[in-house]
PDB file of C-alpha atoms and ligand atoms in Angstrom:
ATOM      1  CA  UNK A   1      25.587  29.490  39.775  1.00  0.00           C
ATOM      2  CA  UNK A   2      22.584  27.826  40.885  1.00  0.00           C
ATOM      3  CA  UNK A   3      20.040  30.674  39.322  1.00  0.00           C
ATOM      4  CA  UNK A   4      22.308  30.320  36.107  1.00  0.00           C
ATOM      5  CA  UNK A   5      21.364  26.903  35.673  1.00  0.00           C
ATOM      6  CA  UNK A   6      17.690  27.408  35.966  1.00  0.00           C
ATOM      7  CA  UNK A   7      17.409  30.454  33.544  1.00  0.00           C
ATOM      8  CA  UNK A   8      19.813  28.007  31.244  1.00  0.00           C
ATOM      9  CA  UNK A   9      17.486  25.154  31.417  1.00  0.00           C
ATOM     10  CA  UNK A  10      13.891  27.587  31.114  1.00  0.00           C
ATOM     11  CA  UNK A  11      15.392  28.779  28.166  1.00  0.00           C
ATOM     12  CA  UNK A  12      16.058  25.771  26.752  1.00  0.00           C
ATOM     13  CA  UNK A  13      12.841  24.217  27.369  1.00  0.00           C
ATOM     14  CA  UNK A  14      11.066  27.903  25.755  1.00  0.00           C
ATOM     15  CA  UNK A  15      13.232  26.475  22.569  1.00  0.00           C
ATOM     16  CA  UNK A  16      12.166  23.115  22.277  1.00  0.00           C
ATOM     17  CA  UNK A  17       8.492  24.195  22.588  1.00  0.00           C
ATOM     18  CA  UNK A  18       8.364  26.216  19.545  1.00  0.00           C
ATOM     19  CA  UNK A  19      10.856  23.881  17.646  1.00  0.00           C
ATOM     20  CA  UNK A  20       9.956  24.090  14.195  1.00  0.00           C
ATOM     21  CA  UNK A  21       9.168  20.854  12.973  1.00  0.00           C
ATOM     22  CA  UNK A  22       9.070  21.625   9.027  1.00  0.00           C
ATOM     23  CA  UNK A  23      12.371  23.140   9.700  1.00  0.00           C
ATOM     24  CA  UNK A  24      13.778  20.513  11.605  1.00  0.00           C
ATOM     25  CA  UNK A  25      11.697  17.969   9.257  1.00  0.00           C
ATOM     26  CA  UNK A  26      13.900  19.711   6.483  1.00  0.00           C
ATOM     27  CA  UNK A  27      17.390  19.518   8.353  1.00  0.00           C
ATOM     28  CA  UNK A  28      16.783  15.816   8.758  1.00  0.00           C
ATOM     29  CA  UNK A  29      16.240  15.395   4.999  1.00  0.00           C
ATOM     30  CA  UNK A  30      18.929  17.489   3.724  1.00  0.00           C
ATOM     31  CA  UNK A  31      21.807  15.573   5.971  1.00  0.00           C
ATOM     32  CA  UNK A  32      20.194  12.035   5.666  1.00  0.00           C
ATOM     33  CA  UNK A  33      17.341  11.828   2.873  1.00  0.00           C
ATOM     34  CA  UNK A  34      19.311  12.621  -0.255  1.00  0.00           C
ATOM     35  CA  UNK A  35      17.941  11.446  -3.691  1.00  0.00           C
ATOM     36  CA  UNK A  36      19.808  10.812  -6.454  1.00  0.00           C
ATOM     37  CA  UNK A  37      18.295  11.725  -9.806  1.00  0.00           C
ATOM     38  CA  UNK A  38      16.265   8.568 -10.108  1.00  0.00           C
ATOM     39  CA  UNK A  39      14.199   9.225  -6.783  1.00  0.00           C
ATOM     40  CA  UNK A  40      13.730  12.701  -7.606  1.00  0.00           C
ATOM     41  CA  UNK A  41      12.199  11.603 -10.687  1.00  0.00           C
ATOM     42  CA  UNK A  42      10.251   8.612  -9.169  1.00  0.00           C
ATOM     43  CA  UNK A  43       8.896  11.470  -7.144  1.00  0.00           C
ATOM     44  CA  UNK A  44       8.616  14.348  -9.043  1.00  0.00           C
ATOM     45  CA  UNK A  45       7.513  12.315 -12.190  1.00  0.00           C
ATOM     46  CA  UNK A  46       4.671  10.680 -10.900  1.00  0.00           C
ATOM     47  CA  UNK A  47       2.146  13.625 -10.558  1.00  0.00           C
ATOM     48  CA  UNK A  48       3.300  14.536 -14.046  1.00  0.00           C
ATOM     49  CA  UNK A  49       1.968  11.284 -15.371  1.00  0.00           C
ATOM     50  CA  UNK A  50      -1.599  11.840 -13.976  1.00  0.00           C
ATOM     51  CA  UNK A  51      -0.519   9.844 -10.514  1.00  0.00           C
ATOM     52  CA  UNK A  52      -1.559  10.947  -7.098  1.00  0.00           C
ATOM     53  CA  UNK A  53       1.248  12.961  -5.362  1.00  0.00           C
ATOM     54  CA  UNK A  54       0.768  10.888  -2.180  1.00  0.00           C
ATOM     55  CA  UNK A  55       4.350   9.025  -2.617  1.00  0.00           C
ATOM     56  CA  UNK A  56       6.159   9.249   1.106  1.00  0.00           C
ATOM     57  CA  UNK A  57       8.252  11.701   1.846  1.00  0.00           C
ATOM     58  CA  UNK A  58      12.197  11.571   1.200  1.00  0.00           C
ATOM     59  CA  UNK A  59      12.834  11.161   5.071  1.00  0.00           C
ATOM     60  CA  UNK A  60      10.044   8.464   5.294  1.00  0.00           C
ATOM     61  CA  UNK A  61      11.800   6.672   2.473  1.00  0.00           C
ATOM     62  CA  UNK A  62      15.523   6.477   4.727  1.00  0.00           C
ATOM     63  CA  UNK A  63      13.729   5.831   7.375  1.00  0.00           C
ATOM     64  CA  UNK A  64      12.328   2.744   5.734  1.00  0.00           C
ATOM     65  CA  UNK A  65      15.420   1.687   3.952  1.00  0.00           C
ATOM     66  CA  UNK A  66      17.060   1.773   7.639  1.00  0.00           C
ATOM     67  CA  UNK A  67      14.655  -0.392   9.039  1.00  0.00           C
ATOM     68  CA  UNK A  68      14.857  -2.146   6.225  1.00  0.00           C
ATOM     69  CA  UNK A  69      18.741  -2.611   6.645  1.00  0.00           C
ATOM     70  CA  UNK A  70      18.303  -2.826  10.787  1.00  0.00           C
ATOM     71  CA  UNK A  71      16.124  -6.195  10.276  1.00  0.00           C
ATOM     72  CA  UNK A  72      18.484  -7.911   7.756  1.00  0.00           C
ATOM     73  CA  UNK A  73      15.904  -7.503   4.830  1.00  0.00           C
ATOM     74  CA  UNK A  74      16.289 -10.770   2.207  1.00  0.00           C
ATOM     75  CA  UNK A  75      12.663 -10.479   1.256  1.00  0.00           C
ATOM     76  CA  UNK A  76      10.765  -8.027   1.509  1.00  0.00           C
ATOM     77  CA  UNK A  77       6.813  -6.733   0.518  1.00  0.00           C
ATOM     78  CA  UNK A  78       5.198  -3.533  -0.488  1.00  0.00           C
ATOM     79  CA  UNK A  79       1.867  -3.081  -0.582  1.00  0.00           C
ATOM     80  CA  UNK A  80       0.801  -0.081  -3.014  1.00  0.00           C
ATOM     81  CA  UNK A  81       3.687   0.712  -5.210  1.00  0.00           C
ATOM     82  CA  UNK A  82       2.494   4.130  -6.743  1.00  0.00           C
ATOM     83  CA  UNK A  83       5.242   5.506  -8.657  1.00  0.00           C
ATOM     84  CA  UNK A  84       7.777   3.184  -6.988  1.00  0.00           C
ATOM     85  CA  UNK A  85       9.667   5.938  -5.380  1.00  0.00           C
ATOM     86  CA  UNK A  86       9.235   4.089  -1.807  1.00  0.00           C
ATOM     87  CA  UNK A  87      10.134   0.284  -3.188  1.00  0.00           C
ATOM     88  CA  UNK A  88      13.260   2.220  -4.475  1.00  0.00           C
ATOM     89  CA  UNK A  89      13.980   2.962  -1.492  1.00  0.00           C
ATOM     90  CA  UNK A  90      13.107  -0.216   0.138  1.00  0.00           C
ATOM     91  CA  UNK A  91      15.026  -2.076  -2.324  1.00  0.00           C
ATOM     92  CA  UNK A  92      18.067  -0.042  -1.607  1.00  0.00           C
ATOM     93  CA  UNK A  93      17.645  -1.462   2.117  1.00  0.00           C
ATOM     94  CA  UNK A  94      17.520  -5.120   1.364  1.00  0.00           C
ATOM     95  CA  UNK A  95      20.608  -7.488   1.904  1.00  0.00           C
ATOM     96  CA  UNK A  96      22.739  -8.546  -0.674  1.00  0.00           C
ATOM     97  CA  UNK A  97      20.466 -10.866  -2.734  1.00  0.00           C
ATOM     98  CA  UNK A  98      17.427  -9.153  -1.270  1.00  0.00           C
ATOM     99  CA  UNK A  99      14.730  -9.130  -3.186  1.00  0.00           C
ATOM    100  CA  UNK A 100      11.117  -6.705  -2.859  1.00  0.00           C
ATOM    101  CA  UNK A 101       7.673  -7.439  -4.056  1.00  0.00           C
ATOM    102  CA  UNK A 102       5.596  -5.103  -5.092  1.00  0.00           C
ATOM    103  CA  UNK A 103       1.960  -5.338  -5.498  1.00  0.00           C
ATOM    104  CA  UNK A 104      -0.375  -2.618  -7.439  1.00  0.00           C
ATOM    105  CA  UNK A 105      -3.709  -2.437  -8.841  1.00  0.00           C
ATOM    106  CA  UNK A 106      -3.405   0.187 -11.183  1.00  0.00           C
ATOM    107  CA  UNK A 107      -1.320  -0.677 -14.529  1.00  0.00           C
ATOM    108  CA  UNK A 108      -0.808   2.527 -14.958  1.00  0.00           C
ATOM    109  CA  UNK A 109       0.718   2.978 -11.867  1.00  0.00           C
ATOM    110  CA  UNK A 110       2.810  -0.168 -12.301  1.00  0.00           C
ATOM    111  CA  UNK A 111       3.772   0.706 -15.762  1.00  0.00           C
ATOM    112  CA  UNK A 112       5.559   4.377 -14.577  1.00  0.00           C
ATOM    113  CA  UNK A 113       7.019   2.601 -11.182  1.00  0.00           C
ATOM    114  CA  UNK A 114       8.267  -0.018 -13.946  1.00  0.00           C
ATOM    115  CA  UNK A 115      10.504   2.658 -15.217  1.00  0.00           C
ATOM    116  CA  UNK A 116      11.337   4.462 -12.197  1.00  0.00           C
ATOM    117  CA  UNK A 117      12.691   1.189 -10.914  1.00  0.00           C
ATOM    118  CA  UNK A 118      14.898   0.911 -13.971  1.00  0.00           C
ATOM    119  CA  UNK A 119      16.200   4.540 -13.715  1.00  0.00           C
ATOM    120  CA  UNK A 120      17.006   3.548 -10.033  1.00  0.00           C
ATOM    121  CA  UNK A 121      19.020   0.379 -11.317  1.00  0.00           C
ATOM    122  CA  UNK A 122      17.190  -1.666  -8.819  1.00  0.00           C
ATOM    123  CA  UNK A 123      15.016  -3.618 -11.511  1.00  0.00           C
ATOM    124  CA  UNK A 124      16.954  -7.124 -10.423  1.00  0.00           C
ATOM    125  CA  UNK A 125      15.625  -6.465  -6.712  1.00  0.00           C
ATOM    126  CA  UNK A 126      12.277  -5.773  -7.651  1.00  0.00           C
ATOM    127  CA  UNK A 127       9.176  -8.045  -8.741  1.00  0.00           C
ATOM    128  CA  UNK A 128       6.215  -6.104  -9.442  1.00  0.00           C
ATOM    129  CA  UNK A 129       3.090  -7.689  -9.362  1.00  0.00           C
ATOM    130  CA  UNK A 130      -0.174  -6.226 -10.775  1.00  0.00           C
ATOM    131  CA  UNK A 131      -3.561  -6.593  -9.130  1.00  0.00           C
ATOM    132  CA  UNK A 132      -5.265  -6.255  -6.141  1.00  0.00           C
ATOM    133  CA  UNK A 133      -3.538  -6.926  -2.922  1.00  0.00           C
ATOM    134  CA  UNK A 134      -6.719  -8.954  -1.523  1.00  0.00           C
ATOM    135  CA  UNK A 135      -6.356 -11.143  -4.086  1.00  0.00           C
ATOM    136  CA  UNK A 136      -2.308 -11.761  -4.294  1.00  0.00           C
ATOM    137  CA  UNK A 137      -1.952 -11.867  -0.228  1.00  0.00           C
ATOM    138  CA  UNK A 138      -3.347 -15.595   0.211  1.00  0.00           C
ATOM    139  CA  UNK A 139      -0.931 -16.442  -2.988  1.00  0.00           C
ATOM    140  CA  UNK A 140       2.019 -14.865  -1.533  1.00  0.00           C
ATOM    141  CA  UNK A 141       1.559 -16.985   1.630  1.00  0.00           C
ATOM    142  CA  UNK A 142       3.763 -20.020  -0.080  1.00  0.00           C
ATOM    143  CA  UNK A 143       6.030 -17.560  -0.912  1.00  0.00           C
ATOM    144  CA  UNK A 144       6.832 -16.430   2.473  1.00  0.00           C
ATOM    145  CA  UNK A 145       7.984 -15.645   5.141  1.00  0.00           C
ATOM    146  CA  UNK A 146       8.916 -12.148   4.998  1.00  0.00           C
ATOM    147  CA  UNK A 147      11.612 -10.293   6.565  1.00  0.00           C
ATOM    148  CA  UNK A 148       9.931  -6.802   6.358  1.00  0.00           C
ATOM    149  CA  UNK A 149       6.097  -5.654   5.304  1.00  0.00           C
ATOM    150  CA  UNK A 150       5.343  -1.863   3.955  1.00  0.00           C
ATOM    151  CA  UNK A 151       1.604  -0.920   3.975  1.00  0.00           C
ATOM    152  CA  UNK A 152       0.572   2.075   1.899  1.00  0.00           C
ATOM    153  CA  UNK A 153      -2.478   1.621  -0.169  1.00  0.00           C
ATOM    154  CA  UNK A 154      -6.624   1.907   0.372  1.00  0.00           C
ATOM    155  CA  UNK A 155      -7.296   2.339   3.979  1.00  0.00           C
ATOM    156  CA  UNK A 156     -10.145   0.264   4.703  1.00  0.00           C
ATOM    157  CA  UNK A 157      -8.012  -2.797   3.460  1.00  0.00           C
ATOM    158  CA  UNK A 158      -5.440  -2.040   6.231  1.00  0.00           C
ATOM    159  CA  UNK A 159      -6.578  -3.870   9.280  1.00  0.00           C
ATOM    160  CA  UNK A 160      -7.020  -6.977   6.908  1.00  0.00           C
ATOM    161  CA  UNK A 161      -3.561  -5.832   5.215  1.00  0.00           C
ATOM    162  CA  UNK A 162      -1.293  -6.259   8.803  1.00  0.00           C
ATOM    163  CA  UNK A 163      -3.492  -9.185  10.122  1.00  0.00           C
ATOM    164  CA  UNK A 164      -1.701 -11.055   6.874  1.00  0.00           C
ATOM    165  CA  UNK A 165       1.377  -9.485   7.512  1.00  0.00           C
ATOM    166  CA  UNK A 166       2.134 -10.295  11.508  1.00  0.00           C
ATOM    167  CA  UNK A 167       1.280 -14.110   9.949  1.00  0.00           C
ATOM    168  CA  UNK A 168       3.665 -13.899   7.432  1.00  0.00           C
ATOM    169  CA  UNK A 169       6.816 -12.265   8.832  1.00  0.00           C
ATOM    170  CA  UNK A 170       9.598 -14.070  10.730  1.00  0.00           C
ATOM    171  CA  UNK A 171      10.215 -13.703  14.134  1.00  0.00           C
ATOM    172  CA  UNK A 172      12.567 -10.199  14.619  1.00  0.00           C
ATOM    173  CA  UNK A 173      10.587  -9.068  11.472  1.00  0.00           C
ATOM    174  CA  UNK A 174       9.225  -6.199  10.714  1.00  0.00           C
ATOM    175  CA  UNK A 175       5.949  -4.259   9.665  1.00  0.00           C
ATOM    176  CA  UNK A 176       5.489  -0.702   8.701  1.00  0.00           C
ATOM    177  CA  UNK A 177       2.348   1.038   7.800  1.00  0.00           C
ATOM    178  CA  UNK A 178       2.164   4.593   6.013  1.00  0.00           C
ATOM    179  CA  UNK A 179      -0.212   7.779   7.033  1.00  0.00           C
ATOM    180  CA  UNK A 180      -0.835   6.262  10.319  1.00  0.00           C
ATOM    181  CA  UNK A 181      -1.210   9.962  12.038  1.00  0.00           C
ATOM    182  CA  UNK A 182      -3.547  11.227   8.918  1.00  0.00           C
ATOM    183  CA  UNK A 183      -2.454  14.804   8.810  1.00  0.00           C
ATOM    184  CA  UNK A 184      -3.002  14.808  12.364  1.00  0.00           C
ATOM    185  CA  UNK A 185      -6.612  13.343  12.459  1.00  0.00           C
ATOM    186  CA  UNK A 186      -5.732  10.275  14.548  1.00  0.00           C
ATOM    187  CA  UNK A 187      -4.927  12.589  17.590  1.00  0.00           C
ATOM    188  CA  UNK A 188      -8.518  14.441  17.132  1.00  0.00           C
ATOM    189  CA  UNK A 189     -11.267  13.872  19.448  1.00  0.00           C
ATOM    190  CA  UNK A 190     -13.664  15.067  16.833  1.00  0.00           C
ATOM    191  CA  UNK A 191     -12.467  13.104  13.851  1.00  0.00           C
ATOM    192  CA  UNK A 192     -14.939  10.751  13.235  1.00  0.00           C
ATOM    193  CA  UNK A 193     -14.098   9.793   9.336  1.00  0.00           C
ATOM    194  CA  UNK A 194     -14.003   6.449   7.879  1.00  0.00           C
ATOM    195  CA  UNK A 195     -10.425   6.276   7.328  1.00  0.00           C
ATOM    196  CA  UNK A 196      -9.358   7.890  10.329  1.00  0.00           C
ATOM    197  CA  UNK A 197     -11.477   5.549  12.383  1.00  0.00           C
ATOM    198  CA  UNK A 198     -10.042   2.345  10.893  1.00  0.00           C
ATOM    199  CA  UNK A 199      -6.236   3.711  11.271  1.00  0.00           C
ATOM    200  CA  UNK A 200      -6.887   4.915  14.751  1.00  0.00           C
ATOM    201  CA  UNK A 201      -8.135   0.902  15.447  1.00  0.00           C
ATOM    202  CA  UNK A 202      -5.198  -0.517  13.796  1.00  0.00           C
ATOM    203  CA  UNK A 203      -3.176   1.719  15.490  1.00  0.00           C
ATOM    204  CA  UNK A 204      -4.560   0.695  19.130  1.00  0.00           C
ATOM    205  CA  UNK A 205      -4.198  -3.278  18.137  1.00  0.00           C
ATOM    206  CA  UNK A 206      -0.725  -2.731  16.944  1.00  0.00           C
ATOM    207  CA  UNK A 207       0.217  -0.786  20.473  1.00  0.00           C
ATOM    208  CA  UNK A 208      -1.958  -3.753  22.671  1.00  0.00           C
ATOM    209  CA  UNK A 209      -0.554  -6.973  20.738  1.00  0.00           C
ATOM    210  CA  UNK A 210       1.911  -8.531  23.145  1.00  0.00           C
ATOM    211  CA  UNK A 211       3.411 -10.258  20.035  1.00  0.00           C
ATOM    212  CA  UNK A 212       4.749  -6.511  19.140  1.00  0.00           C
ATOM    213  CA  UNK A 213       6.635  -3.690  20.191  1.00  0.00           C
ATOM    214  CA  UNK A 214       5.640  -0.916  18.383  1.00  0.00           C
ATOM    215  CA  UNK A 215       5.264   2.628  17.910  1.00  0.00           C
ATOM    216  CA  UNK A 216       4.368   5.525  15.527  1.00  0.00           C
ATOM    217  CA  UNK A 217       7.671   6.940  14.181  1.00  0.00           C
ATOM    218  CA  UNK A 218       6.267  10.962  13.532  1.00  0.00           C
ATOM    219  CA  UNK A 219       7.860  11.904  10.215  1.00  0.00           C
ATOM    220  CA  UNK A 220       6.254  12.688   7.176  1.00  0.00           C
ATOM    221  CA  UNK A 221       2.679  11.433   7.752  1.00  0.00           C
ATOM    222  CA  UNK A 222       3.731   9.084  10.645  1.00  0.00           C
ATOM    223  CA  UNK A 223       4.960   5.514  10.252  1.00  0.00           C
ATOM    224  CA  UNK A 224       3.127   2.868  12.162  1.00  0.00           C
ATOM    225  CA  UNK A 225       6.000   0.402  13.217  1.00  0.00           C
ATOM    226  CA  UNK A 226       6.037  -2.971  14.646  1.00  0.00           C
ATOM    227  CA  UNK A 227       8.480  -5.472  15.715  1.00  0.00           C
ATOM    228  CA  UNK A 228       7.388  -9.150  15.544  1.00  0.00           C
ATOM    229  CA  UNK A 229       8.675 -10.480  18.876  1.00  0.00           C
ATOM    230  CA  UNK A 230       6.417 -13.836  19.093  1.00  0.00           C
TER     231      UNK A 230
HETATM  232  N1  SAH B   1       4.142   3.617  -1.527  1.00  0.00           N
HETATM  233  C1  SAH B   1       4.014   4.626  -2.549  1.00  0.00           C
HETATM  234  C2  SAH B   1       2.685   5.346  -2.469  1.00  0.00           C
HETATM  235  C3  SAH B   1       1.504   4.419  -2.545  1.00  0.00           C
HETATM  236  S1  SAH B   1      -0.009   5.288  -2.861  1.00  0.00           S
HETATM  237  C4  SAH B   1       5.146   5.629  -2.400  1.00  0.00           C
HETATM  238  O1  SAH B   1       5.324   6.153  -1.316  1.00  0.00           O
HETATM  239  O2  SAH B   1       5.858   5.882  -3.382  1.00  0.00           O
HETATM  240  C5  SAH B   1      -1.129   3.941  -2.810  1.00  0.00           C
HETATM  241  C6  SAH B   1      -1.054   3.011  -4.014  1.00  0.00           C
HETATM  242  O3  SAH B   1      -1.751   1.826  -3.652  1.00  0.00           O
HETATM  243  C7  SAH B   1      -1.730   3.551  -5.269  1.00  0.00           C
HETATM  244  O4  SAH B   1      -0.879   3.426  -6.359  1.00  0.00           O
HETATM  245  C8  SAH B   1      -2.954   2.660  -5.441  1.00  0.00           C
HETATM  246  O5  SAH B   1      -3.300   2.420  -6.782  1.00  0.00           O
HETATM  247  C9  SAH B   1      -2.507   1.384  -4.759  1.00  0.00           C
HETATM  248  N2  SAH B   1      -3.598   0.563  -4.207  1.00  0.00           N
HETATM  249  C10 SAH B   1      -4.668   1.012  -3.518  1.00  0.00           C
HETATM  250  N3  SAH B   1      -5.431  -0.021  -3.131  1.00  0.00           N
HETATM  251  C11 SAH B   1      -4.830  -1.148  -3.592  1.00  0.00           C
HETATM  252  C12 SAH B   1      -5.130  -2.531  -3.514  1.00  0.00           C
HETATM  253  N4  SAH B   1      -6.224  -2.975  -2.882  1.00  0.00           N
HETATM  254  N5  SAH B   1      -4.284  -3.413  -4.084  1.00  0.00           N
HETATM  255  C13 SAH B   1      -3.168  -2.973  -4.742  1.00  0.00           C
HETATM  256  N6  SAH B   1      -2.826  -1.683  -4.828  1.00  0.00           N
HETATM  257  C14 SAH B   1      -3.654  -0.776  -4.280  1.00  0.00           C
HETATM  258 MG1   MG B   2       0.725   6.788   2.154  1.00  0.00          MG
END
């Protein structure tokens, strides 16, 4: 009986170390992550238009719209809309009267997330705003606070990007920043890039603040989360 157990539990530790985590990754999607036509075009559309194809992936997107949800969302902001295909999902997270807004630099950008947003039905939720986030943040003070913050635009503004954020979410808010494991990089002794350097700082202040509790959530590209506690 004993020996039983032991061979049972060896084997089922030899399983979870070569879990597949595409596989798995894909499992999660298919049962939780499903898109409707309008997200598969938000996502599938926006390469096609001459946009990066750096939009989350459909399992980052629930996994925002639950936190989303979890926090009680009213008001929310996005920071780097792309395509929209992650402020549709955001906006499908917010509260009844909920309302997200979205800042981008690019026009074009904002113009095909413009009609991704209206495929999606969500165009009454969502207030795009076009320019540079560096220059909208100190506006968007008077407009706050906000229940819930998505990051996911140039790196190097980052740090500056949640500093603004932690001062301008409620209490029980909360913050989320995109590509925080950088394919991996983060978790690299011998990545020494720009990028990875400034995500692997933010990452360590977010994990030390005592006005936190965070964590890295590891799908997709890994979600930097934080909980505003104080
Ligand atoms: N959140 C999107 C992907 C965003 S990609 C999604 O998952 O669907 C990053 C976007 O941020 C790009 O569209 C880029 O033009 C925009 N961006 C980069 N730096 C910016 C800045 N300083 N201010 C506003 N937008 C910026
Ligand atoms: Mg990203």
């Amino acid at each position: 009986m004993k020996s039983d157990l032991g061979t049972g539990f060896f084997e089922l530790r030899g399983k979870q170390t070569i879990m597949d985590h595409q596989l798995v990754n894909d499992y999660i999607s298919e049962l939780f992550a499903r898109q409707d036509q309008a997200l598969i075009q938000a996502r599938e559309d926006s390469p096609r238009r001459g946009l990066p194809a750096i939009s989350i992936q459909p399992e980052e997107g629930r996994f925002l719209q639950l936190l989303v949800r979890l926090c009680g969302t009213k008001l929310a902001l996005e920071i780097g809309t792309l395509g929209g295909y992650s402020g549709i999902w955001i906006a499908r997270g917010l509260v009844e009267g909920g309302k997200l807004i979205t800042l981008e630099r690019e026009t074009l950008h904002a113009e095909v997330a413009r009609e991704h947003f209206a495929l999606a039905g969500v165009m009454d939720q969502v207030d795009l705003r076009i320019g540079d986030a560096q220059a909208w943040l100190p506006r968007l003070k008077a407009e706050g606070p906000f229940d819930f913050v998505f990051i996911d635009a140039d790196k190097p503004g980052y740090p500056a990007y949640f500093a603004w954020a932690l001062e301008n979410t409620r209490l029980g808010g909360v913050i989320a920043a995109h590509n925080a494991l950088r394919g991996g990089k983060v978790a690299e002794a011998g990545e020494h890039d720009e990028n990875t350097r400034i995500i692997r700082s933010l990452n360590l202040q977010a994990a030390d603040d005592p006005r936190l509790i965070s964590t890295i959530h590891p799908g997709g590209d890994g979600m930097l989360v934080a909980v505003k506690i104080a």
